[in-house]
Short mmCIF file of C-alpha atoms in Angstrom, two decimals:
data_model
loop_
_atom_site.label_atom_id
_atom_site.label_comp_id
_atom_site.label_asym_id
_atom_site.label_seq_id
_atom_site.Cartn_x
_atom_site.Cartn_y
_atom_site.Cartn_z
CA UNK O 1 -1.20 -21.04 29.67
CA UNK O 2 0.48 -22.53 26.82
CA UNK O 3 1.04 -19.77 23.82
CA UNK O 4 2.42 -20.39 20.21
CA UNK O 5 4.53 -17.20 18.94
CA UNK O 6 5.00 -16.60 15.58
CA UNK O 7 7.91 -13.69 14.62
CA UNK O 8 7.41 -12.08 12.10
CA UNK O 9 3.75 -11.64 11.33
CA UNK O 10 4.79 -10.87 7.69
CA UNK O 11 7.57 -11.00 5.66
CA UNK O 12 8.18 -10.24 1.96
CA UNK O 13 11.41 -11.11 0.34
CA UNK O 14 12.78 -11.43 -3.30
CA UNK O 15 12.97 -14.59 -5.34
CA UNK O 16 15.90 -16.53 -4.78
CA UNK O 17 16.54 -15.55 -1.10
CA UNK O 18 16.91 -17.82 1.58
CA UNK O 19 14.48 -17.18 4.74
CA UNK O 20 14.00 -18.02 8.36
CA UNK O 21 10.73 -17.92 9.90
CA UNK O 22 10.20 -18.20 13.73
CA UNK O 23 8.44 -19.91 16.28
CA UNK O 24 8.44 -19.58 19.81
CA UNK O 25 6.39 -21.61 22.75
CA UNK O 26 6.09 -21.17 26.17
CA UNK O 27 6.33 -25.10 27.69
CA UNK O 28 9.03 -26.86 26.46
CA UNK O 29 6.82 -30.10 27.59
CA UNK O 30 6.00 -30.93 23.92
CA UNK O 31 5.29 -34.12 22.03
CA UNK O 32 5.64 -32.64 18.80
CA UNK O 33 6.14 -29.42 16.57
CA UNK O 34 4.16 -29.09 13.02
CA UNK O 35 4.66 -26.80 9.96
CA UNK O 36 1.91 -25.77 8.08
CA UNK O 37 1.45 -24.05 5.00
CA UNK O 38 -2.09 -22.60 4.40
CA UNK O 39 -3.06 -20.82 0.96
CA UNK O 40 -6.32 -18.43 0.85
CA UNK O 41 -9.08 -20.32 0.72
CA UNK O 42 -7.31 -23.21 1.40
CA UNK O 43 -6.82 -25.81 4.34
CA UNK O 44 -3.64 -26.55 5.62
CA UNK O 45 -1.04 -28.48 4.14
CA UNK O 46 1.69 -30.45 6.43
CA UNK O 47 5.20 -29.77 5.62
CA UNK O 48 7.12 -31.29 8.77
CA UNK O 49 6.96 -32.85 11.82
CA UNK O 50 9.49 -32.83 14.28
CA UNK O 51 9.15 -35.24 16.68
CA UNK O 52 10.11 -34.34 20.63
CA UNK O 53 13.60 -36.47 20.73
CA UNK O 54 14.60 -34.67 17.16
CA UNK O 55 16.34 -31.71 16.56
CA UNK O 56 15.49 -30.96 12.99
CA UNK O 57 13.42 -32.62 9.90
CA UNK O 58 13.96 -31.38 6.42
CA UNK O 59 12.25 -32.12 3.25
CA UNK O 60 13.27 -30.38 -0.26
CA UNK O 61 14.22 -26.56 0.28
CA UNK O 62 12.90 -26.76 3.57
CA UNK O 63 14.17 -27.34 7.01
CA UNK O 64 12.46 -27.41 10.16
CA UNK O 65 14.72 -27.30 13.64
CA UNK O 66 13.59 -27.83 17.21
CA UNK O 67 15.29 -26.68 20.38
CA UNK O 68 12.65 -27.49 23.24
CA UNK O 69 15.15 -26.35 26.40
CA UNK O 70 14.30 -22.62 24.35
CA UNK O 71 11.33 -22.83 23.48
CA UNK O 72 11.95 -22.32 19.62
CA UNK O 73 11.58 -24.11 15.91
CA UNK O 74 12.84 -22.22 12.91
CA UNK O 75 11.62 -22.54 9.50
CA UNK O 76 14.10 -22.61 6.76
CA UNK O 77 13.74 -22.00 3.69
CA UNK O 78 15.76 -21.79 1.01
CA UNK O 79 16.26 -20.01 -2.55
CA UNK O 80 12.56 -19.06 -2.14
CA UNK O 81 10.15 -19.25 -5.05
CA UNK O 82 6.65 -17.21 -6.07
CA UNK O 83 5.02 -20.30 -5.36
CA UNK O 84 6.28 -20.01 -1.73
CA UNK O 85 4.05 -17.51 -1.27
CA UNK O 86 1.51 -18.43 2.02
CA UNK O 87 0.64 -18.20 5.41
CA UNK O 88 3.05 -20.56 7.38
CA UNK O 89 1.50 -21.80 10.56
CA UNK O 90 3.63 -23.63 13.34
CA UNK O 91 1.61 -25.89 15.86
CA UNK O 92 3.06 -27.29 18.85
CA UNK O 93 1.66 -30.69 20.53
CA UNK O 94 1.48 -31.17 24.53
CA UNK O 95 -0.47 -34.69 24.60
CA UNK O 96 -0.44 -37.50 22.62
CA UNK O 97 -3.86 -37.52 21.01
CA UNK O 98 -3.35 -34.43 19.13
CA UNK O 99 -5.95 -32.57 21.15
CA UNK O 100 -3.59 -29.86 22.77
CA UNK O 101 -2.26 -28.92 19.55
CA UNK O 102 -1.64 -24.95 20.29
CA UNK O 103 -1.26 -23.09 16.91
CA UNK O 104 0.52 -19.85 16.23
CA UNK O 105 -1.29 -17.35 14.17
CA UNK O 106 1.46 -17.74 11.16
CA UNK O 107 3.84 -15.68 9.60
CA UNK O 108 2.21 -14.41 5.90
CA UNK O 109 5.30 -14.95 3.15
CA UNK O 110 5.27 -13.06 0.06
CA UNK O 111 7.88 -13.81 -2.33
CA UNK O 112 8.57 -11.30 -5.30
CA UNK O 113 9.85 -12.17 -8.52
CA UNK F 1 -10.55 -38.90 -2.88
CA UNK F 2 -7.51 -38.69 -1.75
CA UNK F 3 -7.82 -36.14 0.89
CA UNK F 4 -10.01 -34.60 3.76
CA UNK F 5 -12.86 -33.19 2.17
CA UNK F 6 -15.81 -30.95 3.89
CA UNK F 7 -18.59 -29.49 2.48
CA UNK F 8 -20.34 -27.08 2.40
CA UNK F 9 -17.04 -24.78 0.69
CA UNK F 10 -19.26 -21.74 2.07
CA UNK F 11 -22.09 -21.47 4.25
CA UNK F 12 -23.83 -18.12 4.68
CA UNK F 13 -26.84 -18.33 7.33
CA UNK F 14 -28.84 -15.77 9.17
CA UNK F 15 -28.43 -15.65 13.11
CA UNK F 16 -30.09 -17.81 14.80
CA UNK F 17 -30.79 -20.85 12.24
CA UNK F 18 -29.02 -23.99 12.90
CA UNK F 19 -25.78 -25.31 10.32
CA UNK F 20 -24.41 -28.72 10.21
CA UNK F 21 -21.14 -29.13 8.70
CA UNK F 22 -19.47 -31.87 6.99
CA UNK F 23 -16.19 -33.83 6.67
CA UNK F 24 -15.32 -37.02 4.73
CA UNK F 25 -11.26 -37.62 6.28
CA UNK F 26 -8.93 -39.85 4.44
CA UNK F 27 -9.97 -43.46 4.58
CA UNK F 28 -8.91 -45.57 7.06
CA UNK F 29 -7.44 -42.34 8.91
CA UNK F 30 -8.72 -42.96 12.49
CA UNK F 31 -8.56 -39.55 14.23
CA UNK F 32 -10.38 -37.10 13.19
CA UNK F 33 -10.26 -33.19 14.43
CA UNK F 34 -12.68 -30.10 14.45
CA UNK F 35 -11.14 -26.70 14.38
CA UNK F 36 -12.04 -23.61 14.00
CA UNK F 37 -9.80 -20.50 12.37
CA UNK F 38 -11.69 -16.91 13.19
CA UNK F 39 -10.33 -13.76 11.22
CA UNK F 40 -6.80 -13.19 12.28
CA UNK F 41 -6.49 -16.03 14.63
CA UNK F 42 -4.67 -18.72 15.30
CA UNK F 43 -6.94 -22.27 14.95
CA UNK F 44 -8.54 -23.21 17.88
CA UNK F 45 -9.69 -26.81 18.56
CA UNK F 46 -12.92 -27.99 18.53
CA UNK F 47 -13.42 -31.30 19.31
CA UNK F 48 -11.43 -35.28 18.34
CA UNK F 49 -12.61 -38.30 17.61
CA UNK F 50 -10.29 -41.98 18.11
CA UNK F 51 -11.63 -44.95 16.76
CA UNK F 52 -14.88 -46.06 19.13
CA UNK F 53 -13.82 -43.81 22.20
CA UNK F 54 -15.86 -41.02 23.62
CA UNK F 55 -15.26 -37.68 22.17
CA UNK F 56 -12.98 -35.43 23.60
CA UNK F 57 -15.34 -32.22 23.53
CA UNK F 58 -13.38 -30.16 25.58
CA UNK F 59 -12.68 -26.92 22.61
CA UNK F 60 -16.48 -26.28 22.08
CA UNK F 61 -17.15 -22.71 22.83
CA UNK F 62 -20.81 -23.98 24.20
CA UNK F 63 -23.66 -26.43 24.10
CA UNK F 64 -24.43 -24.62 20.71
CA UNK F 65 -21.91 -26.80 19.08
CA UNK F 66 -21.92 -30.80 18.92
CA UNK F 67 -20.53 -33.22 16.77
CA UNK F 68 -21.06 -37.13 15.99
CA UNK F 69 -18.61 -39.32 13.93
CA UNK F 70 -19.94 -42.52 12.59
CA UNK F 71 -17.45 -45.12 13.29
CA UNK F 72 -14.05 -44.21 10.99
CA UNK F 73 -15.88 -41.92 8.77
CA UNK F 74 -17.85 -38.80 8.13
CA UNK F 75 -18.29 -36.47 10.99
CA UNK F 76 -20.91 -33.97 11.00
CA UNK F 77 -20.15 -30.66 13.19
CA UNK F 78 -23.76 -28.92 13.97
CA UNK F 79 -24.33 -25.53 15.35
CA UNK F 80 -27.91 -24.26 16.95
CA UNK F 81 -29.09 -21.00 16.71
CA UNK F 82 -25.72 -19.24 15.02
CA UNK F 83 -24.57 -15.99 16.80
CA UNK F 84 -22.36 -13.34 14.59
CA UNK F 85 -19.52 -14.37 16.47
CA UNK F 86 -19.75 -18.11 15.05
CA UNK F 87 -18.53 -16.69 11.71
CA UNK F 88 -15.55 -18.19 10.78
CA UNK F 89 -13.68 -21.31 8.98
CA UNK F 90 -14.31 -24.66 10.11
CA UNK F 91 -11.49 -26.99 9.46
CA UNK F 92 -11.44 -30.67 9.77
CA UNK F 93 -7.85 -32.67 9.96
CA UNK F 94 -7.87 -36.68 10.22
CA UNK F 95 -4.67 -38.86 10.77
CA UNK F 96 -3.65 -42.06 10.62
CA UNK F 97 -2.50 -42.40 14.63
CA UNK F 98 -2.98 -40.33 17.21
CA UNK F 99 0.13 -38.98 18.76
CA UNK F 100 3.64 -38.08 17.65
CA UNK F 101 4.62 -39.62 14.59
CA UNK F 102 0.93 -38.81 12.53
CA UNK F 103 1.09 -35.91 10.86
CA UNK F 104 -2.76 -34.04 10.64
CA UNK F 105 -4.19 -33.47 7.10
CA UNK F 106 -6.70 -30.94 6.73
CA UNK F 107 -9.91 -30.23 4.70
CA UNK F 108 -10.26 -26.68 2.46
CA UNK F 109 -12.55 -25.58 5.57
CA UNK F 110 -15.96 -24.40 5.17
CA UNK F 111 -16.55 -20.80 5.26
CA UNK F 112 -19.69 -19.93 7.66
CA UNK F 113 -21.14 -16.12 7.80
CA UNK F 114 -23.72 -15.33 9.87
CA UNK F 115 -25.23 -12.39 9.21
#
């Protein structure tokens, strides 16, 4: 059975720092790894996608790496802000059409200022 | 508009009445996704829609749950005689392609409670 990790379930850090969040999966078969970022209430937002041949995507303060022969993507995020404050969601893709999209259950950032 | 957007924002019903949900995805997106996000879970898929293929239906929980997409546009997710355990947020996600390079956007979700 494929499974989505997420490590840590939480995570609260002060404004300015630079973070890492994790995600691990179990079949390193994948078409494609997502970030999401999902505030209460809210649907998700896409941050990056990481397509199976690359080995990282970045966009602003944020970079996303994939290693598929471990099994891992890191989130990276730098000099975080208040306004980074969310649920961040990783979702791996085994098929093509999107419809074995496994999700993680997210890692909940609070940032302090 | 510019994004996914589903309606109702929150849906409380008593068990067994039947809901139909709604999402509107981004114009000329051609896939279009039903999940479903229970109280400290991860999302779990529903159902997806390509173009003019057939459904694939394989996430619904049971026959409770169907779903119809006209064409490229709104889809309509419908469940019969709600059960407790239904409660959660629906979220719709549409994108552009299927597979790797597409990016999903999703909807706010709608909210169901059945009490």
């Amino acid at each position: 059975k494929q499974e989505v990790t997420q490590i840590p379930a939480a995570l609260s850090v002060p404004e300015g720092e630079n973070l890492v969040l994790n995600c691990s999966f179990t079949d390193s078969a994948i078409y494609n790894l997502q970030w999401f970022r999902q505030d209460p209430g809210k649907g998700l937002t896409s941050l990056l996608l990481i397509q199976s041949s690359q080995r990282e995507q970045t966009s602003g303060r944020l970079n996303a790496s994939l290693d598929k022969s471990s099994g891992r993507s890191t989130l990276y995020i730098a000099a975080s802000q208040p306004g980074d404050s969310a649920t961040y969601l990783c979702a791996v893709g085994f098929n093509q059409a999107g419809t074995a999209l496994i999700f993680g259950k997210g890692t909940t950032l609070s940032v302090s200022s | 508009g510019a994004g996914v957007s589903q309606s109702p924002s929150n849906k409380v019903t008593e068990k067994g009445k039947d809901v139909e949900l709604r999402c509107d995805p981004i114009s000329g997106h051609t896939a279009l996704y039903w999940y479903r996000q229970r109280l400290g879970q991860g999302l779990e898929f529903l159902i997806y829609f390509q173009g003019n293929s057939a459904p694939d239906k394989s996430g619904l929980p049971s026959d409770r749950f169907s779903a119809e997409r006209t064409g490229e546009s709104v889809s309509t997710l419908t469940i019969q005689r709600t059960q407790q355990e239904d409660s959660a947020v629906y979220l719709c996600a549409s994108s552009l392609l299927q597979g790797r390079n597409s990016p999903l956007h999703f909807g706010n979700g709608t909210r169901l409670t059945v009490t």
